[in-house]
Coordinates of C-alpha atoms in Angstrom, one line a residue:
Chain A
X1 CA 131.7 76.4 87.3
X2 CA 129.0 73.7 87.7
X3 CA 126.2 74.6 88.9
X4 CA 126.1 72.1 92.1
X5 CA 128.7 74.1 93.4
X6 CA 127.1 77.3 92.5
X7 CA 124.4 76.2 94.3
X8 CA 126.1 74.4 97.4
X9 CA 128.3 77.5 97.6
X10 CA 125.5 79.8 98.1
X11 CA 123.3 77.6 100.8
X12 CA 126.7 77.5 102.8
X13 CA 126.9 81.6 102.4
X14 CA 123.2 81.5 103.7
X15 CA 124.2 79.1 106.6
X16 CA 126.7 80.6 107.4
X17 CA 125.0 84.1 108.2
X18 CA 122.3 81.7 110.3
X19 CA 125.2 80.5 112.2
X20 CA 126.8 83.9 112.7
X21 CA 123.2 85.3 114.4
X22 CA 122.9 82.5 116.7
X23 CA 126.3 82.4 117.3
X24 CA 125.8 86.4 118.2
X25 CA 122.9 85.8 120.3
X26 CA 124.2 83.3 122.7
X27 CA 127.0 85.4 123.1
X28 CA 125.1 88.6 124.1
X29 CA 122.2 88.3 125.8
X30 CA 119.9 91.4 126.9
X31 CA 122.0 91.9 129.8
X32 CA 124.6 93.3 128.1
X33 CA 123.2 95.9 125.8
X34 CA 123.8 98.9 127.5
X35 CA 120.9 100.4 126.0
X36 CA 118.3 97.8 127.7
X37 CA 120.2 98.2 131.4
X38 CA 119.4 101.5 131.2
X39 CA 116.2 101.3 130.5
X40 CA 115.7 99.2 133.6
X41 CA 117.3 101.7 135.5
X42 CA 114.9 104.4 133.9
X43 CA 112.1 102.1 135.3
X44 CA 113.5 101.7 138.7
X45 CA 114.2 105.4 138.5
X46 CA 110.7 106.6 137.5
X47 CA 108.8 103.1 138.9
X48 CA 107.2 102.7 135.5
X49 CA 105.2 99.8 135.7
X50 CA 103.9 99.5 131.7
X51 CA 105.2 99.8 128.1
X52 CA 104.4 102.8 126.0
X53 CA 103.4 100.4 123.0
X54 CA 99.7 101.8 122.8
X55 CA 98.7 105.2 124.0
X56 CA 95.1 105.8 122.9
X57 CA 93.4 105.0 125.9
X58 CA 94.9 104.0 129.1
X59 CA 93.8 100.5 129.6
X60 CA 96.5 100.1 126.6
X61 CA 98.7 102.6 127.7
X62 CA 98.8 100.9 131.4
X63 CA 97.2 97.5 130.7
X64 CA 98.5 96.0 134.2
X65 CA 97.4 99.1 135.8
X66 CA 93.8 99.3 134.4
X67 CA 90.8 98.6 136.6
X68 CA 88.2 95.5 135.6
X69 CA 85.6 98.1 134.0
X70 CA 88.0 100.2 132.0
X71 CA 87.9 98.3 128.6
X72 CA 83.8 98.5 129.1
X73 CA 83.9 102.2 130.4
X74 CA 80.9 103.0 128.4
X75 CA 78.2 100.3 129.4
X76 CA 78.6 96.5 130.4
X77 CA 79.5 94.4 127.4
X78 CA 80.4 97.3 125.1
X79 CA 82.3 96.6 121.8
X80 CA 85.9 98.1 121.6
X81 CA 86.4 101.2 120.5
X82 CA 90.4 100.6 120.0
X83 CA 91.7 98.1 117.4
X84 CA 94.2 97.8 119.9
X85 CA 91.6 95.8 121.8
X86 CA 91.5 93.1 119.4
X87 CA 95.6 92.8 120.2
X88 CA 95.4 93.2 123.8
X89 CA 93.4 90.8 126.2
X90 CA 92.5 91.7 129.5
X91 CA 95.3 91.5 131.9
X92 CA 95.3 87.5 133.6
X93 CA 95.4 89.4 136.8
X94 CA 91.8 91.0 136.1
X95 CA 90.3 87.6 134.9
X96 CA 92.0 85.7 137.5
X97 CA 90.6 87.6 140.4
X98 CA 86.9 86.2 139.6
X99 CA 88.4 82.6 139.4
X100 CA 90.2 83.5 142.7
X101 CA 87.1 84.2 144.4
X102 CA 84.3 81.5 142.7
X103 CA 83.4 78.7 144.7
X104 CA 85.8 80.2 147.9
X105 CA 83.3 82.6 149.5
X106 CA 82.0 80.8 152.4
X107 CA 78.7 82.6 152.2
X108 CA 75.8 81.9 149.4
X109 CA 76.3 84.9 146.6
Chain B
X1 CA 133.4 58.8 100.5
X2 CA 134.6 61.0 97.1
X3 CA 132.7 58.7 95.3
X4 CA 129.7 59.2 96.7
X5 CA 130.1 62.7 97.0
X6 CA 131.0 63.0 93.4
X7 CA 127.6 61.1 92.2
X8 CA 125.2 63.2 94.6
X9 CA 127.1 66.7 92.9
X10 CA 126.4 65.2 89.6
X11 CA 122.8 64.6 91.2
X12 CA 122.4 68.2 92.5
X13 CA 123.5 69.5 89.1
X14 CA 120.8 67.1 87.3
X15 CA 118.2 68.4 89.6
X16 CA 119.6 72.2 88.9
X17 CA 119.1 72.0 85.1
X18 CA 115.4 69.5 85.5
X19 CA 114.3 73.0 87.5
X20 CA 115.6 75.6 85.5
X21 CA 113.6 74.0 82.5
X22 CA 110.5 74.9 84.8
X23 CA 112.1 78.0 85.9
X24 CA 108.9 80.5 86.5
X25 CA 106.7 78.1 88.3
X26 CA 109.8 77.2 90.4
X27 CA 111.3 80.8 91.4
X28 CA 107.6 81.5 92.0
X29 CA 107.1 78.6 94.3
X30 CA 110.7 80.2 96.2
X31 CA 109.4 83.6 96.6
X32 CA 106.1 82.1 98.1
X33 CA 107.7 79.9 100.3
X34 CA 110.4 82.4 101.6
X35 CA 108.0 85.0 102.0
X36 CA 105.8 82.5 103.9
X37 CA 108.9 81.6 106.3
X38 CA 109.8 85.8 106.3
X39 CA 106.4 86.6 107.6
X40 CA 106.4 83.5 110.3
X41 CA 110.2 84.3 111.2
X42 CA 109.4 88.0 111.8
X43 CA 106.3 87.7 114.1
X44 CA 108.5 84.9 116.1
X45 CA 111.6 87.1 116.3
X46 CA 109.6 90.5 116.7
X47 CA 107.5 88.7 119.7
X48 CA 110.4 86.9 121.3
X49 CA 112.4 90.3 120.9
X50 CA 109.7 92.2 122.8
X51 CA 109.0 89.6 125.2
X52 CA 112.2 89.4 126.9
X53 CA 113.2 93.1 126.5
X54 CA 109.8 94.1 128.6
X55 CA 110.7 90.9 131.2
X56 CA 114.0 92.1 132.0
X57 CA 113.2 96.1 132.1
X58 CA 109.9 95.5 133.9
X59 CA 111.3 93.3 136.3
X60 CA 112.5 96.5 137.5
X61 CA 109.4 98.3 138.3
X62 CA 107.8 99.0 141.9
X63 CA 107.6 95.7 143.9
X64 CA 103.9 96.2 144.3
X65 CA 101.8 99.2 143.5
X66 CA 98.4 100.0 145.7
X67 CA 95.4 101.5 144.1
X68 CA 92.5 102.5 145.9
X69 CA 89.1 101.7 144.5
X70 CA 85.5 102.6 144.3
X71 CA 82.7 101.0 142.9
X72 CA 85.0 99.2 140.1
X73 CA 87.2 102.4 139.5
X74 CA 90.5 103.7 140.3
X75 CA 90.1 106.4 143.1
X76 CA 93.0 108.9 144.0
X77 CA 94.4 107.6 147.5
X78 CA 93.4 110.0 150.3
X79 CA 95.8 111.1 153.1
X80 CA 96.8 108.8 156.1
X81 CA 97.1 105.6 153.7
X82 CA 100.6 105.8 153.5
X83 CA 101.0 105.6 156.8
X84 CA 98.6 103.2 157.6
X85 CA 100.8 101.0 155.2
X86 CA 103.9 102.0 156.9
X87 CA 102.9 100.2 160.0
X88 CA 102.6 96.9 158.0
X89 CA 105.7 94.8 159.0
X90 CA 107.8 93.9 155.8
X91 CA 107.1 96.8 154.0
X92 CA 110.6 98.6 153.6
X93 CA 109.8 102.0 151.6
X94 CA 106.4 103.3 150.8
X95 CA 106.1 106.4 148.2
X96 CA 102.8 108.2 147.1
X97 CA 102.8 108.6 143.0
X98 CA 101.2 111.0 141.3
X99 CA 100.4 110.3 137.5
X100 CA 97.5 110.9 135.2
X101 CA 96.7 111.2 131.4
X102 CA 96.6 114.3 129.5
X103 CA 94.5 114.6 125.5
X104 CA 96.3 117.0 123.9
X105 CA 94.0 118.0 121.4
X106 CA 97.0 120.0 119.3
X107 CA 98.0 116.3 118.0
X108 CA 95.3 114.4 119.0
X109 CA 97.0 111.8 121.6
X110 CA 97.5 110.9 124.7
X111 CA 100.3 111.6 127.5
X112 CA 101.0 110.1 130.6
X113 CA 102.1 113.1 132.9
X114 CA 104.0 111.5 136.1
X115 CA 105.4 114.5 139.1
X116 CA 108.6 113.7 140.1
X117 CA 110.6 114.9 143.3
X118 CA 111.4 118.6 143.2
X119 CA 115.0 118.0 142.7
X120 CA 114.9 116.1 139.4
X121 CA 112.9 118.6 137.9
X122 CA 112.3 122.5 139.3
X123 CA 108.4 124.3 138.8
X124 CA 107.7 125.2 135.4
X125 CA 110.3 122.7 133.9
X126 CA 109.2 119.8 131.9
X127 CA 111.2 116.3 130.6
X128 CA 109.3 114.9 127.8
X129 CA 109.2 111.3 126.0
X130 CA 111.3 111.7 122.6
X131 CA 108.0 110.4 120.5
X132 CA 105.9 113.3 122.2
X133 CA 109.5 115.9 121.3
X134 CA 108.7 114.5 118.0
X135 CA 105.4 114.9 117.3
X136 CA 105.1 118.6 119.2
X137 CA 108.8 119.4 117.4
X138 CA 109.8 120.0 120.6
X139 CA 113.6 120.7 121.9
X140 CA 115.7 121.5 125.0
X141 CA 114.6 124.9 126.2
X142 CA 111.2 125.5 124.4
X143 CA 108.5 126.5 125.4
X144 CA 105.0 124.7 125.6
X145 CA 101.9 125.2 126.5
X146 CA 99.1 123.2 128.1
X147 CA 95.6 123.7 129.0
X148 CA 93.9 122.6 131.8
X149 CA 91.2 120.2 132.3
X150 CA 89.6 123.2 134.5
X151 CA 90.6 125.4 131.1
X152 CA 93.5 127.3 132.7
X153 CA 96.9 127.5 130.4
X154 CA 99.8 126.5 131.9
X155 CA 103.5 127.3 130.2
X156 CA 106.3 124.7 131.2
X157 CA 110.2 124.8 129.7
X158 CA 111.4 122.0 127.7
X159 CA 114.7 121.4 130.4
X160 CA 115.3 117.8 128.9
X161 CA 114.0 115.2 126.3
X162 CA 114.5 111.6 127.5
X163 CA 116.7 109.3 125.4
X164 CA 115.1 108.1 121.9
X165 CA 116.6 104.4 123.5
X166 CA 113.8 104.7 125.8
X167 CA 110.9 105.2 123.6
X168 CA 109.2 102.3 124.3
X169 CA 108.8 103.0 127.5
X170 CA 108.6 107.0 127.3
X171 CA 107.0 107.6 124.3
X172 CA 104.5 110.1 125.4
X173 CA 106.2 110.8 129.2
X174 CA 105.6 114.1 130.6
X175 CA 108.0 114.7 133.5
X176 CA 107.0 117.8 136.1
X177 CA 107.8 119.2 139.3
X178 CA 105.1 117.8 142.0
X179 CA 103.6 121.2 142.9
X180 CA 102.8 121.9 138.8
X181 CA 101.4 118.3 138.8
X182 CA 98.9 119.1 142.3
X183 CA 98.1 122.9 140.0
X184 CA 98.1 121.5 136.6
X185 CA 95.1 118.4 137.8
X186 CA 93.9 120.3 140.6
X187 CA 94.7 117.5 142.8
X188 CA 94.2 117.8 146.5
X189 CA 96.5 118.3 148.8
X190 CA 98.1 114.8 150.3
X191 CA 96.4 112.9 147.8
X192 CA 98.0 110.4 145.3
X193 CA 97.2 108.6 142.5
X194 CA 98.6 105.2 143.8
X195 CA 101.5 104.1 146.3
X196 CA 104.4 101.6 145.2
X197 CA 105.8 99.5 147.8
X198 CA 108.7 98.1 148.3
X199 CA 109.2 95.2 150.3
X200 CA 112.3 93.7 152.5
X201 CA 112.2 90.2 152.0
X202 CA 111.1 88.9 148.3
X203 CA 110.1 86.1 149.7
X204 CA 107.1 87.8 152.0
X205 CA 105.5 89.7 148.5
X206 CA 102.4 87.9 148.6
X207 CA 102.1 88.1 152.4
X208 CA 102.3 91.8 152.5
X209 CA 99.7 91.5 149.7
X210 CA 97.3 90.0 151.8
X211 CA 98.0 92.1 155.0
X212 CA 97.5 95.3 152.4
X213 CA 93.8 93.6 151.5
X214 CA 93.2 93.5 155.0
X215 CA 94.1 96.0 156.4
X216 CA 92.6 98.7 153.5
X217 CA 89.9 96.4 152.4
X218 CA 89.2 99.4 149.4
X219 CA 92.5 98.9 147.5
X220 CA 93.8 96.8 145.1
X221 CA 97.7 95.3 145.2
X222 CA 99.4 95.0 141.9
X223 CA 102.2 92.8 142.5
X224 CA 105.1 92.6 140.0
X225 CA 105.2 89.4 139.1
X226 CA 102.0 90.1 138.1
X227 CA 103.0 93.0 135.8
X228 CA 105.4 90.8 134.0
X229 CA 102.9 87.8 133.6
X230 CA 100.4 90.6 131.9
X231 CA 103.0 91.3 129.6
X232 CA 103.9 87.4 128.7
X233 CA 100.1 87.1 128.3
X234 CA 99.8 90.0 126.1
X235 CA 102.6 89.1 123.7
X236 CA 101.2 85.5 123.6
X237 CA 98.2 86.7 122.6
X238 CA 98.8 89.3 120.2
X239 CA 101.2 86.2 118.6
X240 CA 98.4 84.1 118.6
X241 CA 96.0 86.9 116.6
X242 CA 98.7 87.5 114.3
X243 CA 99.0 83.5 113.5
X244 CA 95.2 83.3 113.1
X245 CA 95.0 85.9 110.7
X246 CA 98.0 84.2 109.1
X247 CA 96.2 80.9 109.3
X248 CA 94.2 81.2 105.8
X249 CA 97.8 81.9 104.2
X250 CA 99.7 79.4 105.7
X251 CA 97.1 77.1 104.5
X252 CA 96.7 78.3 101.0
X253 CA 100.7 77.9 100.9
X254 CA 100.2 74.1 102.3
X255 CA 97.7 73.6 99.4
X256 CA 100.3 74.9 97.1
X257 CA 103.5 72.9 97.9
X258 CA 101.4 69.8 98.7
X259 CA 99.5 70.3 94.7
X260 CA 103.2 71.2 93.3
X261 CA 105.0 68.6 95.5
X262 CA 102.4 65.8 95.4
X263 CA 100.8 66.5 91.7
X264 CA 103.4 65.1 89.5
X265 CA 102.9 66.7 85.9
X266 CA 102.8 64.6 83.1
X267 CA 106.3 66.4 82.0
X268 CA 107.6 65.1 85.1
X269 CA 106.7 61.7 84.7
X270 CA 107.8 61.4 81.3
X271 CA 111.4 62.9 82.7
X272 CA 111.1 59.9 85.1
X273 CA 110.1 57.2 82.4
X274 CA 113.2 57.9 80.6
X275 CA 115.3 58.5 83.5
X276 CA 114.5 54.8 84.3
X277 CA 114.6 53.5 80.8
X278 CA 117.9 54.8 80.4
X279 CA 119.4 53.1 83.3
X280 CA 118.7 55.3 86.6
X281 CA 117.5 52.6 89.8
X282 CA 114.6 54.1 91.6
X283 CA 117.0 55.1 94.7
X284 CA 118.9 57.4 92.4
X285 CA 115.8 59.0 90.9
X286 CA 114.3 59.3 94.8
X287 CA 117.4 60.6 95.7
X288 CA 117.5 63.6 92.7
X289 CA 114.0 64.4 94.1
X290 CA 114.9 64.8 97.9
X291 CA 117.8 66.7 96.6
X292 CA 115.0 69.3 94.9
X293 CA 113.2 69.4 97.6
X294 CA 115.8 70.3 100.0
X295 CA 117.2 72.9 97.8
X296 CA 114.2 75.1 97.4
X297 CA 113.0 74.6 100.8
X298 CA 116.4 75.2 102.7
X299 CA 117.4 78.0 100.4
X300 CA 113.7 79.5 101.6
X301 CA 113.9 78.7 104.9
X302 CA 117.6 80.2 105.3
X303 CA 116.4 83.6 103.0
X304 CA 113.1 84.0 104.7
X305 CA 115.3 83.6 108.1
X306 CA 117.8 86.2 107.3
X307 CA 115.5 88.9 105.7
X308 CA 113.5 88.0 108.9
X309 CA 116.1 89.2 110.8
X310 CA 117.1 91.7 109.0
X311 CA 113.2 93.2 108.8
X312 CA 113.2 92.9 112.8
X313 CA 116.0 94.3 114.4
X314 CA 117.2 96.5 111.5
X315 CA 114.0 97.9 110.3
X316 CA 111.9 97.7 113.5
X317 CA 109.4 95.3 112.0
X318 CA 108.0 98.1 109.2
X319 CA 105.7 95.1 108.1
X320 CA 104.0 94.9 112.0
X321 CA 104.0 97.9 112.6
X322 CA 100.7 99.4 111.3
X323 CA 98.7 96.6 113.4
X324 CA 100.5 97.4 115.8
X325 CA 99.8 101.3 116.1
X326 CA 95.9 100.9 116.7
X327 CA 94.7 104.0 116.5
X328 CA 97.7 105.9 118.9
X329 CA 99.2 108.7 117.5
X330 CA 102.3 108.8 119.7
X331 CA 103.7 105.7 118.6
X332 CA 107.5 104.7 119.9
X333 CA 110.4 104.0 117.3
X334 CA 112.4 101.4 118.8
X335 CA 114.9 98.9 118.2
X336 CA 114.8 95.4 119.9
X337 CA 117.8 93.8 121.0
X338 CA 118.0 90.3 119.3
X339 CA 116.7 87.9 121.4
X340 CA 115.9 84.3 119.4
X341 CA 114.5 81.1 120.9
X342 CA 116.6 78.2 119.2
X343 CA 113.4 76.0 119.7
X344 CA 111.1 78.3 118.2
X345 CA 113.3 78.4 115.2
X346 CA 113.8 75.1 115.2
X347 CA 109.9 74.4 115.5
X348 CA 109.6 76.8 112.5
X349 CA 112.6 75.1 110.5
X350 CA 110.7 71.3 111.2
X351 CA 107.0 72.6 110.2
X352 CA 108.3 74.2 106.6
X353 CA 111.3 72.3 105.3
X354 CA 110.5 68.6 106.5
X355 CA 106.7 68.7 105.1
X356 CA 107.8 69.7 101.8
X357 CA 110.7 67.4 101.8
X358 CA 108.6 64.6 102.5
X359 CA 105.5 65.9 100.6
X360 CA 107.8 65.0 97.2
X361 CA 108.9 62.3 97.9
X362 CA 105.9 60.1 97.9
X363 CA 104.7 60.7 94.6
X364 CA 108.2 60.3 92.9
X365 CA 108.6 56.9 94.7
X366 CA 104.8 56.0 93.3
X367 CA 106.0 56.9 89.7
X368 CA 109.6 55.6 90.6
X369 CA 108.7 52.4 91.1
X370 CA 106.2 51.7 88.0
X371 CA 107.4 50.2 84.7
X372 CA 109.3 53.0 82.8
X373 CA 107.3 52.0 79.6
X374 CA 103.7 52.6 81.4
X375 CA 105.0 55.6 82.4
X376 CA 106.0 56.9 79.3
X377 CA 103.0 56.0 77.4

């Protein structure tokens, strides 16, 4: 066999496995895996409002539920403890809220 | 049409045997640039995975959850708030929670214990997370015991472990009655941790946000949409981390292909000298080139793709998943559902098999087009 269609045989093997995941994907969509719907139903259920990704401290554990002092609990401006830190940022919400407020307040800070 | 099919096989098989005569340096160029692509495929796929799977469950959580605060912190919520908040028009259903954390010091982690209504679960009967039945070798109808933050020990029944599907979301769930939660925390009586809403009109959220503010100055409304931008953010970000610490290898693999692709060896310009001398026209010898170009970096692109996959949704991104752990000990085995972006792939496929295409072909086309002889020499 020569070796072009050794070769050309193979890439069209490893196109055709690309083509059958895509193809797969737009076919199912999250929607449809039973196991994901019933994990939304487990949140409804329970009103779970976080992922259990990281549960050493519970600004990681509940990072849309933590409060603006939680990652700092020790004193202002206090290194992480968690290396999860370094993979987390604080929540838009939390930085947002200062944002919100600056230049809005009507009376001299 | 056959005839120039026929001359560009004839050109692929050329280009097969010129590689094989540099075999080593050219597998080991392969396995660097698939294993570049695998590690960039995975964190896109693993990402994309997780980012859609927490949208769509998260977008079923509690429309908007209230938290009471003081001085900066989250305060338990003292009786008559809930039904201060019923009186607020637009709010449809209002329910107290009550949820805390628990340090187990037997295993060193973290729980989240969450009461639910007395006719899920009776007094003394617990549900647990399948990562926490895992890690306490818990199973249906055990026994376990807990102590108290005021040191008193409190026994509970196993009577179910939630499904190992759900990990990521109940890793390290404890499930009990209300009244064991109120004895277990020592919580007083009528007061909750925080209260979710739920609200009639979608439309009217932010509105009932603002009458909440106003009329409980003290609290603090978490509204979902809010939730599920945190968890965009946080996926963004933690792909953004990963591709900085990445950076210094993509880069190194850049400097690489461009020194392999660019550099032309003296071997390689000899192979070109004669190719010309014995007849070839530049366009053909450009042509072989592109050829070897595509070749390694399609056939890297399309492995590094696959073994991506593979790696993601198969093996729940073993590679990740030690950055990922931090330093929790309860940490949820989980599948993702595929979920790819086409674009995202398609960015990937343009920044790793075009560059290197192109980075070859502008030597070969410098050497190409000098005198054969000179070449040679």
């Amino acid at each position: 066999m020569r070796p072009s269609s050794l070769a050309l045989g193979f890439l069209a093997v490893l196109v055709a496995i690309c083509l059958f995941i895509f193809g797969h994907f737009f076919r199912l969509t999250v929607e449809d895996s039973p196991k994901v719907t019933a994990n939304r139903a487990l949140v409804e259920k329970l009103g779970l409002t976080d992922l259990a990704l990281f549960t050493e401290a519970r600004y990681t554990r509940h990072p849309t539920q933590a409060d603006l002092h939680s990652a700092l609990q020790d004193h202002p401006g206090a290194f992480d403890h968690f290396p999860s830190g370094s993979l987390l940022p604080p929540p838009a919400i939390l930085t947002q809220s200062h944002a919100h407020l600056a230049g809005k307040t009507t009376s001299p800070d | 049409m056959r005839i120039w099919l026929e001359k560009q096989r004839h050109l692929i098989d050329f280009t097969l045997a010129s590689l094989a005569r540099r075999k080593t340096k050219n597998i080991g160029l392969l396995l660097a640039y698939t294993l570049l692509v695998f590690v960039l495929a995975s964190l896109t796929l693993f990402t994309q995975a997780l980012r859609t799977e927490a949208t769509f469950v998260l977008a079923g959580s509690p429309e908007v959850i209230l938290q009471r605060m003081v001085a900066g912190r989250h305060d338990l919520i003292p009786p008559g708030y809930l039904d201060k908040i019923g009186r607020i028009r637009g709010v449809q259903k209002t329910e107290g929670r009550l949820w805390g954390y628990y340090y187990d010091p037997v295993v060193k982690a973290n729980y989240t214990f969450m009461a639910r209504p007395a006719e899920e679960i009776a007094d003394g009967h617990i549900m647990v997370g399948n990562a926490l039945a895992r890690e306490r070798g818990l199973a249906l109808h055990n026994t376990i015991s807990f102590r108290s933050y005021a040191g008193k020990l409190f026994s509970f029944e196993v009577s179910g472990v939630l499904s190992p599907d759900s990990e990521l979301l109940s890793a390290d769930l404890v499930l009990l009655s209300e009244n064991d939660f109120r004895k277990f925390f020592e919580y007083p009586a009528g007061h909750y941790t925080d209260i979710a809403l739920s609200v009639a009109n979608p439309q009217e959220v932010r509105t009932v946000a603002a009458k909440l503010s106003s009329a409980l100055p003290d609290s603090r409304p978490i509204l979902r949409e809010e939730v599920l931008r945190t968890y965009q953010s946080v996926f963004d970000w933690r792909e953004g981390i990963v591709l900085t610490v990445l950076a210094g290898a993509i880069l190194a693999f850049a400097i690489l292909a461009w020194e392999k692709a660019s550099g032309l060896s003296a071997e390689e310009k000899r192979e070109i000298g004669i190719l010309k001398a014995i007849g070839w026209e530049t366009g053909d010898v450009i042509r072989m080139k592109t050829w070897e170009g595509l070749l390694i970096s399609l056939t890297a692109f399309l492995l590094g793709f696959i073994a991506a996959y593979v790696h993601v949704f198969h093996f729940g991104a073993a590679v990740f998943e030690p950055v990922l752990k931090g330093w929790s000990v309860l940490y949820p085995k989980f599948t993702l559902v595929p979920a790819v972006d086409g674009l995202q792939i398609a960015t990937l496929f343009f920044f790793t098999v075009f560059p290197y295409t192109a980075a070859v072909l502008v030597p070969i086309w410098r050497a190409a087009i000098t005198d054969p002889d000179a070449v040679m020499r």
